[in-house]
Amino acid sequence: MGTITSPPDREGEEIAQVFPLEADRPAGPVKVRFEAAGPATPVRLREVRLLRLCET
């Protein structure tokens, strides 16, 4: 679980945020949900990526 917030001085700028999954999480589908929290202006999502860490 994570929260994305846009600082007032960076409103309108692109923000990159990473939310790692638990290392011991079993393989399978991932559910992702986005919702506005409180009276804050919702953040506009441009892209969402689910990436798997490649161990070499």
Tab-separated table of N, CA, C and O in Angstrom:
chain	number	residue	atom	x	y	z
A	1	MET	N	0.847	-1.170	0.000
A	1	MET	CA	0.000	0.000	0.000
A	1	MET	C	0.893	1.235	0.000
A	1	MET	O	1.950	1.244	0.607
A	2	GLY	N	0.484	2.253	-0.692
A	2	GLY	CA	1.262	3.483	-0.735
A	2	GLY	C	0.379	4.668	-1.053
A	2	GLY	O	-0.767	4.518	-1.458
A	3	THR	N	0.944	5.842	-0.880
A	3	THR	CA	0.217	7.080	-1.140
A	3	THR	C	1.053	7.977	-2.041
A	3	THR	O	2.246	8.125	-1.829
A	4	ILE	N	0.413	8.558	-3.027
A	4	ILE	CA	1.067	9.518	-3.914
A	4	ILE	C	0.512	10.896	-3.572
A	4	ILE	O	-0.696	11.096	-3.579
A	5	THR	N	1.403	11.828	-3.270
A	5	THR	CA	0.962	13.197	-3.001
A	5	THR	C	1.774	14.148	-3.865
A	5	THR	O	2.950	13.928	-4.135
A	6	SER	N	1.120	15.198	-4.304
A	6	SER	CA	1.771	16.206	-5.123
A	6	SER	C	2.066	17.424	-4.244
A	6	SER	O	1.134	18.082	-3.786
A	7	PRO	N	3.352	17.714	-3.996
A	7	PRO	CA	3.669	18.900	-3.190
A	7	PRO	C	3.132	20.158	-3.870
A	7	PRO	O	3.144	20.258	-5.101
A	8	PRO	N	2.631	21.132	-3.100
A	8	PRO	CA	2.032	22.345	-3.678
A	8	PRO	C	2.963	23.085	-4.637
A	8	PRO	O	2.514	23.636	-5.632
A	9	ASP	N	4.259	23.075	-4.370
A	9	ASP	CA	5.187	23.803	-5.236
A	9	ASP	C	5.510	23.047	-6.524
A	9	ASP	O	6.186	23.561	-7.398
A	10	ARG	N	5.033	21.812	-6.663
A	10	ARG	CA	5.294	21.025	-7.866
A	10	ARG	C	4.004	20.645	-8.584
A	10	ARG	O	3.991	19.718	-9.386
A	11	GLU	N	2.935	21.344	-8.307
A	11	GLU	CA	1.649	21.010	-8.917
A	11	GLU	C	1.748	21.042	-10.441
A	11	GLU	O	2.274	21.991	-11.015
A	12	GLY	N	1.260	20.008	-11.077
A	12	GLY	CA	1.294	19.919	-12.531
A	12	GLY	C	2.546	19.258	-13.071
A	12	GLY	O	2.610	18.914	-14.233
A	13	GLU	N	3.557	19.069	-12.228
A	13	GLU	CA	4.783	18.403	-12.669
A	13	GLU	C	4.619	16.896	-12.591
A	13	GLU	O	3.816	16.382	-11.823
A	14	GLU	N	5.417	16.189	-13.379
A	14	GLU	CA	5.390	14.735	-13.361
A	14	GLU	C	6.125	14.218	-12.128
A	14	GLU	O	7.189	14.702	-11.769
A	15	ILE	N	5.516	13.248	-11.460
A	15	ILE	CA	6.106	12.654	-10.265
A	15	ILE	C	6.232	11.160	-10.500
A	15	ILE	O	5.278	10.511	-10.933
A	16	ALA	N	7.386	10.598	-10.218
A	16	ALA	CA	7.588	9.154	-10.312
A	16	ALA	C	7.565	8.577	-8.906
A	16	ALA	O	8.157	9.138	-7.985
A	17	GLN	N	6.858	7.492	-8.731
A	17	GLN	CA	6.739	6.873	-7.418
A	17	GLN	C	6.876	5.366	-7.577
A	17	GLN	O	6.314	4.792	-8.501
A	18	VAL	N	7.627	4.722	-6.688
A	18	VAL	CA	7.824	3.275	-6.724
A	18	VAL	C	7.241	2.669	-5.454
A	18	VAL	O	7.528	3.135	-4.356
A	19	PHE	N	6.433	1.630	-5.618
A	19	PHE	CA	5.880	0.893	-4.490
A	19	PHE	C	6.280	-0.565	-4.657
A	19	PHE	O	5.648	-1.303	-5.416
A	20	PRO	N	7.329	-0.998	-3.987
A	20	PRO	CA	7.773	-2.389	-4.156
A	20	PRO	C	6.798	-3.385	-3.524
A	20	PRO	O	6.152	-3.085	-2.517
A	21	LEU	N	6.682	-4.551	-4.150
A	21	LEU	CA	5.890	-5.636	-3.591
A	21	LEU	C	6.744	-6.389	-2.578
A	21	LEU	O	7.968	-6.325	-2.617
A	22	GLU	N	6.106	-7.123	-1.702
A	22	GLU	CA	6.833	-7.905	-0.716
A	22	GLU	C	7.703	-8.947	-1.422
A	22	GLU	O	7.273	-9.575	-2.385
A	23	ALA	N	8.916	-9.147	-0.933
A	23	ALA	CA	9.853	-10.087	-1.561
A	23	ALA	C	9.332	-11.524	-1.502
A	23	ALA	O	9.598	-12.316	-2.406
A	24	ASP	N	8.597	-11.876	-0.460
A	24	ASP	CA	8.117	-13.252	-0.316
A	24	ASP	C	6.710	-13.451	-0.883
A	24	ASP	O	6.070	-14.460	-0.645
A	25	ARG	N	6.247	-12.494	-1.681
A	25	ARG	CA	4.914	-12.579	-2.277
A	25	ARG	C	4.862	-13.716	-3.286
A	25	ARG	O	5.736	-13.844	-4.133
A	26	PRO	N	3.835	-14.581	-3.206
A	26	PRO	CA	3.734	-15.679	-4.174
A	26	PRO	C	3.431	-15.152	-5.573
A	26	PRO	O	2.852	-14.079	-5.732
A	27	ALA	N	3.838	-15.923	-6.576
A	27	ALA	CA	3.582	-15.549	-7.964
A	27	ALA	C	2.082	-15.564	-8.222
A	27	ALA	O	1.343	-16.293	-7.579
A	28	GLY	N	1.648	-14.736	-9.133
A	28	GLY	CA	0.230	-14.703	-9.490
A	28	GLY	C	-0.225	-13.293	-9.770
A	28	GLY	O	0.563	-12.350	-9.758
A	29	PRO	N	-1.515	-13.134	-10.022
A	29	PRO	CA	-2.066	-11.818	-10.338
A	29	PRO	C	-1.863	-10.808	-9.209
A	29	PRO	O	-1.796	-11.164	-8.042
A	30	VAL	N	-1.768	-9.550	-9.605
A	30	VAL	CA	-1.626	-8.445	-8.649
A	30	VAL	C	-2.833	-7.528	-8.834
A	30	VAL	O	-3.150	-7.132	-9.954
A	31	LYS	N	-3.515	-7.202	-7.749
A	31	LYS	CA	-4.636	-6.256	-7.817
A	31	LYS	C	-4.113	-4.874	-7.450
A	31	LYS	O	-3.439	-4.694	-6.445
A	32	VAL	N	-4.439	-3.895	-8.285
A	32	VAL	CA	-4.029	-2.514	-8.057
A	32	VAL	C	-5.287	-1.657	-8.029
A	32	VAL	O	-6.147	-1.779	-8.900
A	33	ARG	N	-5.377	-0.786	-7.027
A	33	ARG	CA	-6.554	0.081	-6.895
A	33	ARG	C	-6.091	1.497	-6.581
A	33	ARG	O	-5.186	1.702	-5.785
A	34	PHE	N	-6.732	2.467	-7.206
A	34	PHE	CA	-6.415	3.870	-6.983
A	34	PHE	C	-7.672	4.575	-6.499
A	34	PHE	O	-8.750	4.354	-7.033
A	35	GLU	N	-7.531	5.413	-5.492
A	35	GLU	CA	-8.668	6.203	-5.017
A	35	GLU	C	-8.152	7.483	-4.380
A	35	GLU	O	-7.048	7.523	-3.850
A	36	ALA	N	-8.958	8.527	-4.452
A	36	ALA	CA	-8.610	9.807	-3.834
A	36	ALA	C	-8.765	9.671	-2.323
A	36	ALA	O	-9.696	9.028	-1.841
A	37	ALA	N	-7.866	10.284	-1.589
A	37	ALA	CA	-7.916	10.239	-0.122
A	37	ALA	C	-8.284	11.619	0.402
A	37	ALA	O	-7.566	12.584	0.185
A	38	GLY	N	-9.421	11.708	1.084
A	38	GLY	CA	-9.837	12.977	1.674
A	38	GLY	C	-10.202	14.012	0.637
A	38	GLY	O	-10.504	13.698	-0.506
A	39	PRO	N	-10.142	15.294	1.030
A	39	PRO	CA	-10.563	16.374	0.134
A	39	PRO	C	-9.477	16.810	-0.863
A	39	PRO	O	-9.671	17.738	-1.613
A	40	ALA	N	-8.342	16.128	-0.854
A	40	ALA	CA	-7.241	16.517	-1.746
A	40	ALA	C	-7.634	16.335	-3.211
A	40	ALA	O	-8.466	15.503	-3.555
A	41	THR	N	-7.024	17.128	-4.081
A	41	THR	CA	-7.239	16.984	-5.512
A	41	THR	C	-6.602	15.680	-5.974
A	41	THR	O	-5.442	15.428	-5.672
A	42	PRO	N	-7.333	14.843	-6.686
A	42	PRO	CA	-6.758	13.579	-7.146
A	42	PRO	C	-5.570	13.814	-8.077
A	42	PRO	O	-5.534	14.784	-8.823
A	43	VAL	N	-4.620	12.918	-8.008
A	43	VAL	CA	-3.442	12.974	-8.874
A	43	VAL	C	-3.815	12.351	-10.214
A	43	VAL	O	-4.461	11.313	-10.265
A	44	ARG	N	-3.428	12.968	-11.304
A	44	ARG	CA	-3.704	12.432	-12.637
A	44	ARG	C	-2.634	11.377	-12.949
A	44	ARG	O	-1.449	11.680	-12.961
A	45	LEU	N	-3.077	10.153	-13.202
A	45	LEU	CA	-2.148	9.079	-13.541
A	45	LEU	C	-1.881	9.080	-15.031
A	45	LEU	O	-2.799	9.161	-15.842
A	46	ARG	N	-0.634	8.993	-15.378
A	46	ARG	CA	-0.270	8.945	-16.790
A	46	ARG	C	0.162	7.548	-17.189
A	46	ARG	O	-0.071	7.107	-18.303
A	47	GLU	N	0.795	6.841	-16.265
A	47	GLU	CA	1.316	5.527	-16.595
A	47	GLU	C	1.467	4.708	-15.320
A	47	GLU	O	1.823	5.234	-14.268
A	48	VAL	N	1.179	3.420	-15.414
A	48	VAL	CA	1.382	2.492	-14.316
A	48	VAL	C	2.155	1.314	-14.870
A	48	VAL	O	1.792	0.765	-15.918
A	49	ARG	N	3.219	0.921	-14.194
A	49	ARG	CA	4.030	-0.214	-14.633
A	49	ARG	C	4.155	-1.213	-13.502
A	49	ARG	O	4.415	-0.843	-12.378
A	50	LEU	N	3.978	-2.470	-13.835
A	50	LEU	CA	4.255	-3.553	-12.896
A	50	LEU	C	5.482	-4.267	-13.432
A	50	LEU	O	5.454	-4.835	-14.530
A	51	LEU	N	6.562	-4.221	-12.680
A	51	LEU	CA	7.829	-4.783	-13.128
A	51	LEU	C	8.285	-5.890	-12.194
A	51	LEU	O	8.075	-5.829	-10.987
A	52	ARG	N	8.930	-6.874	-12.748
A	52	ARG	CA	9.489	-7.962	-11.966
A	52	ARG	C	10.992	-7.772	-11.893
A	52	ARG	O	11.655	-7.484	-12.893
A	53	LEU	N	11.554	-7.883	-10.696
A	53	LEU	CA	12.978	-7.740	-10.495
A	53	LEU	C	13.676	-8.938	-11.104
A	53	LEU	O	13.324	-10.090	-10.817
A	54	CYS	N	14.630	-8.696	-11.980
A	54	CYS	CA	15.396	-9.775	-12.601
A	54	CYS	C	16.631	-10.037	-11.754
A	54	CYS	O	17.457	-9.149	-11.562
A	55	GLU	N	16.730	-11.250	-11.255
A	55	GLU	CA	17.899	-11.630	-10.455
A	55	GLU	C	18.927	-12.243	-11.377
A	55	GLU	O	18.631	-13.140	-12.142
A	56	THR	N	20.154	-11.741	-11.306
A	56	THR	CA	21.209	-12.267	-12.180
A	56	THR	C	22.266	-12.972	-11.382
A	56	THR	O	22.410	-12.847	-10.228
